[in-house]
Amino acid sequence: MDGFVEQPAPREEWGSLAPSIHLPLLPCLLHHPVTRGPKETEFQKTKEACLNYIQDALLQNQWQRAAEFMISYLEILETSTVSKRKTAPEAIWRIGTEILLHHSKSNIEELNYFTERMKNLGVKYYLKVCLEHIFYLLCNGLIDEAYQNLTLAESWRYGEQTAAQNDELKLIQAYKGLLDYYNWSKKREAMLELDEENFTDSSEQEMHNFFRQAAVNLKEIIKIPGVWDPFVVSYVDLLEFYGDFDEAREVLTEYAYNSKFPPNPNAHAYLYHFLKRRGESKKSLVSVLKILHKTVPSHELMLEFYTMLKKSKKDKKRRLGLEVIFEVLDFAGWKENVKAWSCLAEQIKQILDNSNKHLDWVKEEWNSRKDWWPAFHFSHYLAKRNWQENEKLAYEKALLAGILLGKDCKYYKYVLHQGCKAKKKRFQTLKKFVKKHNSAYLRITACSDSSTHL
Amino acid sequence: MDEEDTRDYNEPCVQCSDVNWGLTDEGKFYCKSCHNVIERTKEVLVSDVIPNTKIQSISKGLRKRKKIDKGWEWYVCEGFQYILKKQAEALQKLGVCPRMKDEILCSFWRRYLQKSKQAYCPRPVNDTPQELVVSDSATDVDSEPERVSSFDLSSFSGSDIDVQTERSFGQISSVDKTSETMSVHSGSIDGSSYLRKRRKENVRMSMPMTLSFCYMALLWLKEPMTLSDLLRFVAEGHIPYINAFQYFPEEIKLYGLDLRIFRVESWPKYEDVHNKMLELATFLDLPRFPAITDSCFLHPDMLCIKYLMEANLPDELHSWTCRVVKKTGVGEADFLTLDAENKSARKVNYDVISVAIIIVVLKLLLLLNDQYEWVLSNFAEERNKKNKEGRLWFDFRKWYKVVKKSVDIEQKKLDEERARCLWKCEKPLFYSAKQKAVALKRRQMIQSLQRQFDALTDSPQVTEKQSPSSFQLSWDEENPDGSCFHGHSLEGFLQEKCNLHRPMNPEYWLCTVKLCNKKICGHLAHYKEGDFSKSYQFILNLFSFLLRVDVSLIHEEVCLIEHKLFSARLHKSKKKSKPKKVEIPKGPGNTG
């Protein structure tokens, strides 16, 4: 600021040129920008330090040490700061659970005891504590205990707090439904093992009860927008078993296509599988996979999608098929998938054999990949490795390399050399085939070159 | 009994127009003159809601319970008295002269009560809330003389509990009445007014103030315990301070505003306790304290020995600290003795000043400019390598490595210990009776969780309390690894001239050229870490760790000692108007 004041000389010099500075308003009373608020007491400081020690210990898996500091940190529950007192129980719950899950002397009883105390401590997240505890029980195979806890949690009432935790309550109910489904499917297995005559009415009744309980709760949760894969799958399984296919279709369609739900590739996959099971027309199957292809081009269903498309008589669909198979191979996960490579090789072979009618399709696809596929798929190193690990894969890739990159390509040359050395017959045919279609390679590169020049 | 219950009913009898009421066995009113029973029962007065005589007993029971729930009628100063008593007992256990509790501290306390007009005066002020006066002036007046007599604190160890019990039960009637009119702002009678009123001339009691009382008593007795020691013992839990209220008798109930007086959520601050002690000494109008002579533990010459030992420095340095003490005049009894009237000689931190003297001596001999001391270390190292026999020369570098290592370890230990410190006691505090259930439940919950985690760890170290020691670092002279420097010689830093030893180092640097005005900016000097050499910072930090005081406090004292030491030269150079240079060409070290 002083600089502005002590510059009279240049200001005169520049005169009208220099724009005058606009000073902001000052407050009537000058005061220092001090951070106000009550001073932190030493109690809080030491508890803060204690928390840091606990966090360090947790990060370094020193559960013993963390438990030691925890004894002192528990006092934070008695802090006189209101804001701290609100957040403290949750911190205690999370840290304590973490310690008890890992400490060598801890066991299920210890954790159950701790959880009961935590439920008492924080009504604000009572159901969250219940849920996590249930997950823990499920992970340890204590299905019955988990079910008991779910039932208890479901009936929990605490004034306004119950309403505030409505979402958690829905989840509790949904998980209860899931466990009902689990019991139901166990019964179903038993039923399938036994003869129908031995399967008594009472057990059938029991099974039906499980079904009803499960269906009610599962139906509720999947109405709310969200990702509910396990719930949806079990619900559909129930419906299909009892022959309610319309409801199942509706649920799956809603789950896949309702725009309120977050995008979820699994939803489309479930719908596809359902439709396939129901023996629906190709058209509807293709339309489901088309959407899936847009969101997840590397999905495992894409090969199936490709096979469906290549059989089509329409050019447009076959063109899409080529696109799908190319795109699949863009992903590292598919790099060594022989089936995908042979699909692509087969497709291109077909095009070449078909008097190059659709060579421009290949050109277009190749155009965007020619910069990086050689290094990504057709390096010398990969040639060696593929040859050692999977000869079939090397063969398919070499074929493609020969056509797309010409016969001077390192990958092609290496694999061909190795193949001929091993006196394998099909490599001879491969050589002939590539030679025969050398013109195609020239056309692909020429065309793409010209396009880049443009 | 009857009179009490019928006192308030002053209607004349319908039959004989006399006002002389009594109670029948069923609690009905009857005229004692003509035995006429009227339609009025005793309970109507107490509660309009319960006309039924059968419920009388229940309502009585409830009232009684409330009485116990309320506890005794007590004053804030009584609470502090308990705490002081406990602290004095703890100090006695630590080996302080037994006179301290019953003679010194008690008389200070009595004097305080008198001066602040809380007791031992014709009419104590400040302790009876307005409501009480309004509700029943008669009992108030009645209780007053009783109250003064009850403060007959012949000694702390006497039966003061009994005195209070007696007194409180004698006043139950008044408690009863006041309990309804009095607000629930505090458990004590004067809790709210205690915080509200702040008289200029009055010194208010507070938790740090209890330590000021203790320190003052220790000082009066010239006990070998510095303030930093006292506060360290407090922090280590040897002297009750945090949660001192837990020693109150069951019937002294603490809630509401009392929490703000008795709840402790911070450790006592050195400067705070010291300043409060000075304030208190002035307020109590105490005479000059017993003189601190050179045979006293608190005399810098003595304390320097202690701190030289603790810092693992050569014993030979002591002769140098003595010279600095003599030259600067800080060893004189007039300077050291606390005298409320002598304002210039009031603020002496015995421990800090001794430490500052040691630092000044180190600066004189080693300069501590991050160069000279290392050069000297090289010499000492070479010499020690060659001459394996005889006394070793003090090697600053080696000393630094050894001390740094163990201070770092101790510091880490201390930090962890502090983090582990448990602040709360079994007796939970709550603001109002409403919160009582919640607070108790929460406490139980914490205890059960603590037990759970305790069972997981089963480490005995948490419960073990280390025994009090006046040394935090100890160096074993017998230790063969040579980590003890007490016996090392200073030969390497000295040269002989005219039969006198003087430091080889011809230079000195002042921490500050000009001292600030304490009244204006609050400090004599200001410490900013980056401004000073690393060696100097290390030594400050070392002593700051030993005394558990702020680094800047020691730095300030160093500046003060330097200015006393160089006053003649500074004065001269001022005359020459050349104060800008920080380096003073030659240290005067040798005064012998």
GROMACS .gro file of N, CA and C in nm, chain A residues 40-44 46-47 49-50 53 64-65 67-72 74-75 77-80 85 92 96 99-100 103 105-106 110-111 113-114 117-118 120-121, chain B residues 263-269 412 415-416 418-425 428-429 439 441-443 445-446 448-459 461-462:
model
  240
   40GLU      N    1  -0.869  -2.299   2.244
   40GLU     CA    2  -0.873  -2.443   2.261
   40GLU      C    3  -0.812  -2.478   2.396
   41THR      N    4  -0.882  -2.558   2.472
   41THR     CA    5  -0.826  -2.595   2.601
   41THR      C    6  -0.725  -2.708   2.582
   42GLU      N    7  -0.647  -2.726   2.685
   42GLU     CA    8  -0.544  -2.829   2.676
   42GLU      C    9  -0.607  -2.967   2.666
   43PHE      N   10  -0.724  -2.980   2.726
   43PHE     CA   11  -0.797  -3.106   2.715
   43PHE      C   12  -0.819  -3.140   2.568
   44GLN      N   13  -0.868  -3.041   2.494
   44GLN     CA   14  -0.893  -3.065   2.353
   44GLN      C   15  -0.764  -3.091   2.278
   46THR      N   16  -0.484  -3.217   2.388
   46THR     CA   17  -0.427  -3.350   2.412
   46THR      C   18  -0.512  -3.456   2.345
   47LYS      N   19  -0.641  -3.434   2.340
   47LYS     CA   20  -0.726  -3.535   2.274
   47LYS      C   21  -0.698  -3.536   2.125
   49ALA      N   22  -0.411  -3.461   1.992
   49ALA     CA   23  -0.283  -3.531   1.978
   49ALA      C   24  -0.306  -3.682   1.990
   50CYS      N   25  -0.391  -3.717   2.081
   50CYS     CA   26  -0.422  -3.858   2.103
   50CYS      C   27  -0.480  -3.919   1.976
   53TYR      N   28  -0.213  -3.985   1.728
   53TYR     CA   29  -0.137  -4.107   1.761
   53TYR      C   30  -0.216  -4.231   1.718
   64GLN      N   31  -0.236  -5.276   1.896
   64GLN     CA   32  -0.214  -5.271   2.040
   64GLN      C   33  -0.198  -5.127   2.087
   65ARG      N   34  -0.113  -5.056   2.015
   65ARG     CA   35  -0.085  -4.917   2.050
   65ARG      C   36  -0.211  -4.831   2.034
   67ALA      N   37  -0.513  -4.928   2.065
   67ALA     CA   38  -0.605  -4.959   2.174
   67ALA      C   39  -0.563  -4.887   2.302
   68GLU      N   40  -0.432  -4.877   2.323
   68GLU     CA   41  -0.383  -4.807   2.442
   68GLU      C   42  -0.427  -4.661   2.440
   69PHE      N   43  -0.407  -4.597   2.326
   69PHE     CA   44  -0.445  -4.455   2.318
   69PHE      C   45  -0.596  -4.438   2.321
   70MET      N   46  -0.663  -4.539   2.276
   70MET     CA   47  -0.809  -4.533   2.273
   70MET      C   48  -0.865  -4.514   2.414
   71ILE      N   49  -0.800  -4.575   2.511
   71ILE     CA   50  -0.847  -4.564   2.650
   71ILE      C   51  -0.858  -4.418   2.688
   72SER      N   52  -0.758  -4.342   2.647
   72SER     CA   53  -0.759  -4.200   2.682
   72SER      C   54  -0.851  -4.121   2.590
   74LEU      N   55  -1.126  -4.201   2.463
   74LEU     CA   56  -1.269  -4.219   2.492
   74LEU      C   57  -1.327  -4.100   2.569
   75GLU      N   58  -1.240  -4.031   2.641
   75GLU     CA   59  -1.287  -3.917   2.720
   75GLU      C   60  -1.343  -3.805   2.634
   77LEU      N   61  -1.575  -3.812   2.461
   77LEU     CA   62  -1.721  -3.816   2.471
   77LEU      C   63  -1.771  -3.719   2.577
   78GLU      N   64  -1.683  -3.683   2.670
   78GLU     CA   65  -1.724  -3.594   2.778
   78GLU      C   66  -1.681  -3.451   2.754
   79THR      N   67  -1.638  -3.422   2.634
   79THR     CA   68  -1.591  -3.287   2.607
   79THR      C   69  -1.703  -3.186   2.629
   80SER      N   70  -1.662  -3.065   2.664
   80SER     CA   71  -1.763  -2.962   2.690
   80SER      C   72  -1.797  -2.886   2.563
   85ARG      N   73  -1.886  -3.279   2.073
   85ARG     CA   74  -1.963  -3.385   2.137
   85ARG      C   75  -2.055  -3.453   2.038
   92ILE      N   76  -1.551  -4.241   1.767
   92ILE     CA   77  -1.522  -4.352   1.860
   92ILE      C   78  -1.569  -4.484   1.800
   96GLY      N   79  -1.298  -4.750   1.708
   96GLY     CA   80  -1.308  -4.867   1.796
   96GLY      C   81  -1.335  -4.994   1.716
   99ILE      N   82  -1.023  -5.108   1.540
   99ILE     CA   83  -0.927  -5.173   1.630
   99ILE      C   84  -0.974  -5.314   1.664
  100LEU      N   85  -1.102  -5.324   1.698
  100LEU     CA   86  -1.153  -5.455   1.741
  100LEU      C   87  -1.154  -5.556   1.627
  103HIS      N   88  -0.745  -5.637   1.614
  103HIS     CA   89  -0.663  -5.670   1.730
  103HIS      C   90  -0.660  -5.821   1.753
  105LYS      N   91  -0.632  -5.992   2.013
  105LYS     CA   92  -0.706  -6.048   2.127
  105LYS      C   93  -0.857  -6.031   2.112
  106SER      N   94  -0.895  -5.963   2.007
  106SER     CA   95  -1.037  -5.936   1.990
  106SER      C   96  -1.107  -6.058   1.930
  110GLU      N   97  -1.631  -5.960   2.168
  110GLU     CA   98  -1.583  -5.825   2.199
  110GLU      C   99  -1.651  -5.724   2.108
  111LEU      N  100  -1.657  -5.758   1.981
  111LEU     CA  101  -1.715  -5.664   1.886
  111LEU      C  102  -1.865  -5.647   1.909
  113TYR      N  103  -2.016  -5.673   2.193
  113TYR     CA  104  -2.027  -5.592   2.315
  113TYR      C  105  -2.007  -5.444   2.282
  114PHE      N  106  -1.904  -5.419   2.205
  114PHE     CA  107  -1.873  -5.281   2.167
  114PHE      C  108  -1.987  -5.219   2.087
  117ARG      N  109  -2.280  -5.108   2.286
  117ARG     CA  110  -2.254  -4.982   2.354
  117ARG      C  111  -2.266  -4.864   2.257
  118MET      N  112  -2.218  -4.887   2.139
  118MET     CA  113  -2.222  -4.780   2.039
  118MET      C  114  -2.366  -4.747   1.999
  120ASN      N  115  -2.613  -4.758   2.194
  120ASN     CA  116  -2.666  -4.675   2.302
  120ASN      C  117  -2.616  -4.533   2.291
  121LEU      N  118  -2.492  -4.522   2.245
  121LEU     CA  119  -2.425  -4.393   2.249
  121LEU      C  120  -2.479  -4.298   2.143
  717ARG      N  121  -1.385  -2.670   3.728
  717ARG     CA  122  -1.345  -2.765   3.624
  717ARG      C  123  -1.215  -2.717   3.559
  718VAL      N  124  -1.121  -2.808   3.545
  718VAL     CA  125  -0.991  -2.773   3.488
  718VAL      C  126  -0.974  -2.847   3.357
  719GLU      N  127  -0.954  -2.772   3.252
  719GLU     CA  128  -0.929  -2.838   3.123
  719GLU      C  129  -0.795  -2.797   3.064
  720SER      N  130  -0.713  -2.732   3.145
  720SER     CA  131  -0.580  -2.694   3.099
  720SER      C  132  -0.481  -2.709   3.212
  721TRP      N  133  -0.357  -2.733   3.176
  721TRP     CA  134  -0.255  -2.737   3.279
  721TRP      C  135  -0.220  -2.595   3.319
  722PRO      N  136  -0.176  -2.577   3.442
  722PRO     CA  137  -0.143  -2.441   3.486
  722PRO      C  138  -0.026  -2.385   3.406
  723LYS      N  139  -0.034  -2.256   3.378
  723LYS     CA  140   0.073  -2.191   3.302
  723LYS      C  141   0.171  -2.127   3.400
  866LYS      N  142   0.952  -3.726   2.322
  866LYS     CA  143   0.853  -3.813   2.260
  866LYS      C  144   0.770  -3.884   2.368
  869ASP      N  145   0.533  -3.635   2.520
  869ASP     CA  146   0.419  -3.606   2.433
  869ASP      C  147   0.317  -3.719   2.438
  870GLU      N  148   0.369  -3.840   2.433
  870GLU     CA  149   0.277  -3.955   2.437
  870GLU      C  150   0.205  -3.962   2.571
  872ARG      N  151   0.133  -3.722   2.762
  872ARG     CA  152   0.030  -3.618   2.767
  872ARG      C  153  -0.093  -3.661   2.690
  873ALA      N  154  -0.069  -3.725   2.576
  873ALA     CA  155  -0.183  -3.770   2.496
  873ALA      C  156  -0.260  -3.880   2.570
  874ARG      N  157  -0.186  -3.956   2.648
  874ARG     CA  158  -0.251  -4.064   2.722
  874ARG      C  159  -0.321  -4.015   2.848
  875CYS      N  160  -0.289  -3.893   2.886
  875CYS     CA  161  -0.339  -3.841   3.014
  875CYS      C  162  -0.491  -3.850   3.021
  876LEU      N  163  -0.539  -3.897   3.133
  876LEU     CA  164  -0.685  -3.903   3.155
  876LEU      C  165  -0.727  -3.779   3.232
  877TRP      N  166  -0.820  -3.706   3.177
  877TRP     CA  167  -0.859  -3.578   3.236
  877TRP      C  168  -0.978  -3.592   3.329
  878LYS      N  169  -1.058  -3.692   3.305
  878LYS     CA  170  -1.184  -3.697   3.379
  878LYS      C  171  -1.174  -3.797   3.494
  879CYS      N  172  -1.247  -3.767   3.599
  879CYS     CA  173  -1.246  -3.859   3.711
  879CYS      C  174  -1.379  -3.933   3.714
  882PRO      N  175  -1.866  -3.755   3.742
  882PRO     CA  176  -1.891  -3.670   3.627
  882PRO      C  177  -1.948  -3.535   3.666
  883LEU      N  178  -1.921  -3.437   3.582
  883LEU     CA  179  -1.974  -3.303   3.607
  883LEU      C  180  -2.092  -3.278   3.516
  893ALA      N  181  -2.523  -3.751   3.212
  893ALA     CA  182  -2.380  -3.746   3.243
  893ALA      C  183  -2.334  -3.875   3.311
  895LYS      N  184  -2.472  -4.167   3.289
  895LYS     CA  185  -2.477  -4.276   3.193
  895LYS      C  186  -2.355  -4.272   3.103
  896ARG      N  187  -2.324  -4.150   3.059
  896ARG     CA  188  -2.210  -4.136   2.969
  896ARG      C  189  -2.081  -4.182   3.039
  897ARG      N  190  -2.069  -4.142   3.166
  897ARG     CA  191  -1.950  -4.180   3.241
  897ARG      C  192  -1.939  -4.332   3.251
  899MET      N  193  -2.065  -4.548   3.055
  899MET     CA  194  -2.035  -4.599   2.923
  899MET      C  195  -1.885  -4.590   2.895
  900ILE      N  196  -1.829  -4.474   2.924
  900ILE     CA  197  -1.687  -4.455   2.899
  900ILE      C  198  -1.606  -4.553   2.982
  902SER      N  199  -1.694  -4.842   3.095
  902SER     CA  200  -1.704  -4.981   3.049
  902SER      C  201  -1.624  -5.000   2.920
  903LEU      N  202  -1.626  -4.898   2.834
  903LEU     CA  203  -1.546  -4.907   2.712
  903LEU      C  204  -1.397  -4.906   2.745
  904GLN      N  205  -1.361  -4.822   2.842
  904GLN     CA  206  -1.220  -4.816   2.883
  904GLN      C  207  -1.175  -4.951   2.936
  905ARG      N  208  -1.264  -5.015   3.012
  905ARG     CA  209  -1.230  -5.146   3.063
  905ARG      C  210  -1.209  -5.245   2.949
  906GLN      N  211  -1.296  -5.232   2.848
  906GLN     CA  212  -1.284  -5.325   2.736
  906GLN      C  213  -1.149  -5.310   2.665
  907PHE      N  214  -1.113  -5.186   2.636
  907PHE     CA  215  -0.986  -5.165   2.566
  907PHE      C  216  -0.868  -5.195   2.657
  908ASP      N  217  -0.889  -5.171   2.785
  908ASP     CA  218  -0.784  -5.201   2.881
  908ASP      C  219  -0.757  -5.351   2.882
  909ALA      N  220  -0.865  -5.429   2.875
  909ALA     CA  221  -0.849  -5.575   2.874
  909ALA      C  222  -0.774  -5.619   2.749
  910LEU      N  223  -0.795  -5.548   2.641
  910LEU     CA  224  -0.725  -5.580   2.517
  910LEU      C  225  -0.576  -5.557   2.532
  911THR      N  226  -0.542  -5.446   2.598
  911THR     CA  227  -0.400  -5.409   2.602
  911THR      C  228  -0.327  -5.478   2.716
  912ASP      N  229  -0.395  -5.497   2.825
  912ASP     CA  230  -0.337  -5.550   2.950
  912ASP      C  231  -0.192  -5.508   2.974
  913SER      N  232  -0.167  -5.380   2.954
  913SER     CA  233  -0.033  -5.330   2.982
  913SER      C  234  -0.034  -5.261   3.118
  915GLN      N  235   0.174  -5.045   3.230
  915GLN     CA  236   0.235  -4.913   3.232
  915GLN      C  237   0.134  -4.799   3.247
  916VAL      N  238   0.012  -4.823   3.205
  916VAL     CA  239  -0.085  -4.715   3.209
  916VAL      C  240  -0.121  -4.679   3.353
   0.00000   0.00000   0.00000
